[in-house]
Short mmCIF file of C-alpha atoms and ligand atoms in Angstrom, two decimals:
data_model
loop_
_atom_site.label_atom_id
_atom_site.label_comp_id
_atom_site.label_asym_id
_atom_site.label_seq_id
_atom_site.Cartn_x
_atom_site.Cartn_y
_atom_site.Cartn_z
CA UNK A 7 0.35 1.18 17.77
CA UNK A 8 -0.41 3.98 15.22
CA UNK A 9 -1.69 7.16 15.98
CA UNK A 10 -5.50 7.86 14.57
CA UNK A 11 -6.30 10.80 12.95
CA UNK A 12 -10.09 11.17 11.60
CA UNK A 13 -11.08 12.69 9.09
CA UNK A 14 -13.54 15.91 9.24
CA UNK A 15 -14.14 15.58 6.01
CA UNK A 16 -16.54 12.80 6.94
CA UNK A 17 -18.05 14.49 9.68
CA UNK A 18 -21.73 16.22 9.89
CA UNK A 19 -20.85 19.59 9.29
CA UNK A 20 -24.24 20.79 10.86
CA UNK A 21 -23.35 19.22 13.95
CA UNK A 22 -19.31 19.92 14.28
CA UNK A 23 -19.01 20.54 17.81
CA UNK A 24 -20.76 17.39 18.60
CA UNK A 25 -18.37 15.33 15.98
CA UNK A 26 -15.32 17.22 17.77
CA UNK A 27 -16.27 16.61 21.60
CA UNK A 28 -17.03 12.66 20.29
CA UNK A 29 -13.20 12.68 18.95
CA UNK A 30 -12.02 14.53 21.98
CA UNK A 31 -13.30 11.89 24.07
CA UNK A 32 -11.82 8.96 21.73
CA UNK A 33 -8.42 7.19 21.56
CA UNK A 34 -7.60 9.44 18.30
CA UNK A 35 -4.64 11.71 19.13
CA UNK A 36 -4.83 13.79 15.97
CA UNK A 37 -7.95 15.43 13.93
CA UNK A 38 -7.16 15.42 10.34
CA UNK A 39 -8.47 18.87 8.37
CA UNK A 40 -8.53 18.25 4.38
CA UNK A 41 -8.17 21.47 2.55
CA UNK A 42 -9.30 21.49 -1.06
CA UNK A 43 -8.83 24.56 -3.65
CA UNK A 44 -10.78 23.11 -6.99
CA UNK A 45 -7.65 23.58 -8.11
CA UNK A 46 -5.21 21.14 -7.21
CA UNK A 47 -7.79 18.82 -6.89
CA UNK A 48 -11.31 18.79 -8.45
CA UNK A 49 -13.06 19.86 -5.11
CA UNK A 50 -13.46 22.28 -2.74
CA UNK A 51 -13.66 21.36 0.90
CA UNK A 52 -13.52 23.80 3.44
CA UNK A 53 -10.84 26.48 4.97
CA UNK A 54 -9.46 29.25 7.23
CA UNK A 55 -12.47 29.75 9.34
CA UNK A 56 -14.05 26.31 9.85
CA UNK A 57 -10.51 25.19 10.79
CA UNK A 58 -10.31 28.40 13.40
CA UNK A 59 -13.62 27.17 14.97
CA UNK A 60 -12.61 23.21 14.89
CA UNK A 61 -8.79 24.79 16.69
CA UNK A 62 -11.47 26.18 19.73
CA UNK A 63 -13.25 22.84 19.89
CA UNK A 64 -10.39 20.56 20.67
CA UNK A 65 -7.06 20.58 22.50
CA UNK A 66 -5.48 17.96 19.74
CA UNK A 67 -2.95 18.02 17.00
CA UNK A 68 -4.76 19.87 14.22
CA UNK A 69 -3.48 18.04 11.04
CA UNK A 70 -3.93 20.22 8.04
CA UNK A 71 -3.68 18.10 4.97
CA UNK A 72 -3.37 21.30 2.29
CA UNK A 73 -4.59 19.96 -1.13
CA UNK A 74 -3.85 23.52 -2.82
CA UNK A 75 -1.83 25.40 -5.37
CA UNK A 76 1.14 28.01 -4.06
CA UNK A 77 0.35 26.54 -0.27
CA UNK A 78 3.10 29.02 0.49
CA UNK A 79 0.70 31.76 -0.07
CA UNK A 80 -1.07 30.46 3.21
CA UNK A 81 1.25 29.01 5.32
CA UNK A 82 1.15 32.28 7.80
CA UNK A 83 -2.63 32.05 7.78
CA UNK A 84 -3.01 27.84 9.09
CA UNK A 85 -0.55 28.68 11.67
CA UNK A 86 -2.75 31.32 12.80
CA UNK A 87 -5.51 29.03 12.52
CA UNK A 88 -4.49 26.62 14.46
CA UNK A 89 -2.60 24.26 12.18
CA UNK A 90 0.05 21.81 14.21
CA UNK A 91 1.33 19.84 11.39
CA UNK A 92 0.97 21.96 7.80
CA UNK A 93 1.28 19.33 4.95
CA UNK A 94 1.71 20.28 1.52
CA UNK A 95 1.93 18.30 -1.73
CA UNK A 96 5.26 17.64 -3.54
CA UNK A 97 3.10 18.08 -7.31
CA UNK A 98 1.72 21.28 -5.99
CA UNK A 99 5.53 22.86 -5.16
CA UNK A 100 8.22 23.72 -7.58
CA UNK A 101 10.32 25.17 -4.38
CA UNK A 102 9.52 22.07 -1.87
CA UNK A 103 12.44 23.10 -0.18
CA UNK A 104 11.60 26.91 0.62
CA UNK A 105 7.68 25.59 1.54
CA UNK A 106 9.04 23.52 4.05
CA UNK A 107 11.51 25.67 5.59
CA UNK A 108 8.63 28.39 6.06
CA UNK A 109 6.56 25.86 7.40
CA UNK A 110 9.06 25.15 10.17
CA UNK A 111 10.28 28.60 10.86
CA UNK A 112 6.17 29.49 11.64
CA UNK A 113 6.72 26.55 14.55
CA UNK A 114 4.83 23.99 12.91
CA UNK A 115 5.73 20.96 12.01
CA UNK A 116 5.84 20.09 8.04
CA UNK A 117 4.53 17.48 6.17
CA UNK A 118 5.00 16.08 2.46
CA UNK A 119 2.41 14.64 0.35
CA UNK A 120 2.49 12.23 -2.55
CA UNK A 121 0.07 11.43 -4.96
CA UNK A 122 -0.61 7.73 -6.06
CA UNK A 123 1.30 8.27 -8.95
CA UNK A 124 4.58 10.30 -7.18
CA UNK A 125 7.33 7.60 -6.20
CA UNK A 126 8.90 8.15 -2.95
CA UNK A 127 12.42 8.31 -3.99
CA UNK A 128 11.66 12.15 -5.24
CA UNK A 129 11.76 12.61 -1.26
CA UNK A 130 15.35 11.02 -1.07
CA UNK A 131 16.99 14.76 -0.73
CA UNK A 132 14.28 16.43 1.34
CA UNK A 133 13.58 13.44 3.94
CA UNK A 134 15.82 14.61 6.27
CA UNK A 135 14.16 17.83 6.22
CA UNK A 136 10.75 16.99 7.01
CA UNK A 137 8.91 15.83 9.56
CA UNK A 138 5.89 13.79 8.03
CA UNK A 139 5.30 11.91 4.64
CA UNK A 140 1.47 11.47 3.89
CA UNK A 141 1.22 9.17 1.38
CA UNK A 142 -2.17 9.23 -0.45
CA UNK A 143 -3.56 6.03 -0.87
CA UNK A 144 -6.76 7.35 -3.23
CA UNK A 145 -6.71 9.66 -5.88
CA UNK A 146 -6.49 13.41 -3.51
CA UNK A 147 -9.97 14.70 -3.76
CA UNK A 148 -13.05 12.98 -2.09
CA UNK A 149 -13.66 10.79 0.74
CA UNK A 150 -15.16 7.19 0.70
CA UNK A 151 -12.59 5.80 -2.07
CA UNK A 152 -11.48 2.46 -2.54
CA UNK A 153 -7.52 1.89 -1.31
CA UNK A 154 -5.12 1.38 -4.35
CA UNK A 155 -3.18 -2.13 -3.28
CA UNK A 156 0.11 -1.10 -4.27
CA UNK A 157 0.52 1.94 -1.67
CA UNK A 158 1.55 -0.87 0.84
CA UNK A 159 4.46 -0.91 -1.41
CA UNK A 160 5.35 2.78 -1.54
CA UNK A 161 4.83 2.25 2.49
CA UNK A 162 7.65 -0.37 2.99
CA UNK A 163 10.21 1.60 0.29
CA UNK A 164 10.03 4.69 2.39
CA UNK A 165 10.04 2.99 5.83
CA UNK A 166 13.80 1.57 4.50
CA UNK A 167 14.53 4.96 3.30
CA UNK A 168 13.71 6.63 6.94
CA UNK A 169 15.59 3.53 8.67
CA UNK A 170 18.45 3.67 6.56
CA UNK A 171 19.23 7.31 7.09
CA UNK A 172 18.71 6.92 10.67
CA UNK A 173 15.52 9.94 10.63
CA UNK A 174 12.05 9.53 13.03
CA UNK A 175 9.80 10.97 10.06
CA UNK A 176 6.65 9.91 10.31
CA UNK A 177 4.71 7.87 7.87
CA UNK A 178 0.96 8.81 7.37
CA UNK A 179 -1.42 7.19 5.09
CA UNK A 180 -4.90 8.98 3.77
CA UNK A 181 -7.31 7.08 1.84
CA UNK A 182 -9.43 4.17 1.73
CA UNK A 183 -8.30 2.86 5.11
CA UNK A 184 -11.31 0.32 6.77
CA UNK A 185 -10.86 -2.02 9.60
CA UNK A 186 -10.00 -4.83 6.66
CA UNK A 187 -6.64 -3.25 5.63
CA UNK A 188 -5.38 -1.30 8.74
CA UNK A 189 -3.46 -4.29 10.00
CA UNK A 190 -1.70 -4.47 6.83
CA UNK A 191 -1.25 -0.89 6.37
CA UNK A 192 0.51 -0.44 9.89
CA UNK A 193 2.53 -3.91 9.67
CA UNK A 194 4.15 -1.91 6.26
CA UNK A 195 5.52 0.97 8.56
CA UNK A 196 2.61 3.07 8.77
CA UNK A 197 2.47 5.74 11.83
CA UNK A 198 -0.53 7.88 11.41
CA UNK A 199 -4.00 6.64 10.19
CA UNK A 200 -6.28 8.69 8.46
CA UNK A 201 -9.46 7.65 8.31
CA UNK A 202 -12.95 9.44 7.49
CA UNK A 203 -15.72 7.45 6.20
CA UNK A 204 -14.62 4.11 8.21
CA UNK A 205 -14.80 6.23 11.22
CA UNK A 206 -17.48 8.81 10.79
CA UNK A 207 -20.39 6.54 8.84
CA UNK A 208 -19.80 3.34 11.65
CA UNK A 209 -22.52 2.62 14.10
CA UNK A 210 -20.17 3.47 16.81
CA UNK A 211 -17.08 5.79 15.68
CA UNK A 212 -15.34 5.51 19.23
CA UNK A 213 -14.67 2.01 18.75
CA UNK A 214 -13.97 1.84 15.35
CA UNK A 215 -11.13 4.31 16.72
CA UNK A 216 -10.11 2.13 19.16
CA UNK A 217 -9.96 -1.19 16.63
CA UNK A 218 -7.76 0.85 14.49
CA UNK A 219 -5.99 2.16 17.30
CA UNK A 220 -5.36 -1.94 17.61
CA UNK A 221 -5.19 -2.76 14.08
CA UNK A 222 -1.59 -4.99 13.51
CA UNK A 223 -1.22 -6.13 17.27
C1 LIG B 276 -9.12 12.75 0.64
C2 LIG B 276 -8.33 13.28 2.04
C3 LIG B 276 -9.07 12.22 2.88
C4 LIG B 276 -10.58 11.95 3.22
C5 LIG B 276 -10.24 10.36 3.50
O1 LIG B 276 -8.87 13.80 -0.71
O2 LIG B 276 -7.16 13.48 1.76
O3 LIG B 276 -8.32 12.57 4.03
O4 LIG B 276 -10.88 12.23 3.58
O5 LIG B 276 -11.31 9.71 3.28
P1 LIG B 276 -11.78 8.15 3.69
O6 LIG B 276 -10.78 7.61 4.59
O7 LIG B 276 -13.35 8.11 3.84
O8 LIG B 276 -10.81 7.64 2.11
ZN1 LIG B 277 -6.58 14.42 4.09
#
């Protein structure tokens, strides 16, 4: 069964404690936290102080997705804020290997995110050094967009690469996941499902999380 990582980008920011409590009592294992800088992506979300507060509101894994330029400058600060998994974008990192080493030496799991146009084979010489690949299934920057179908081929190719190299790298999918496409996403080889709107805009978020968890069964 996939790990479910609801994206707090779609939470109610005036009632964050309430939404954290709801997730704490749900089957979601991870909190997905989206950080945007208005440079790497055309949107600005939230940053360190908000994550510090969320960290205090949960014992679950804090999965921080940095959609920012020069993420290496902030790795230590996100560790201090409480990140367990820190994901940086391939497209934002000319010295990706160095950034990965830095994240791991700080005691976090290291993830690398790929934009929709970035082919998975570009990871063939770094995949053995990372804990997770985040495959963007929408263009990063906003919640509530439509899933790009070609992403399923990328997941299958990536899964094959991971199995062929005998690795245990996780595959996370992010963007446009719904109750309708989740089964196909899991069957393609996804380990971690991010869902923002599908969870938070549903009438019963906990039931929706449970349904996502069972997708593909
Ligand atoms: C988009 C973010 C996603 C977003 C997903 O740039 O990385 O995590 O919150 O939202 P949905 O599930 O609504 O597409
Ligand atoms: Zn994200």
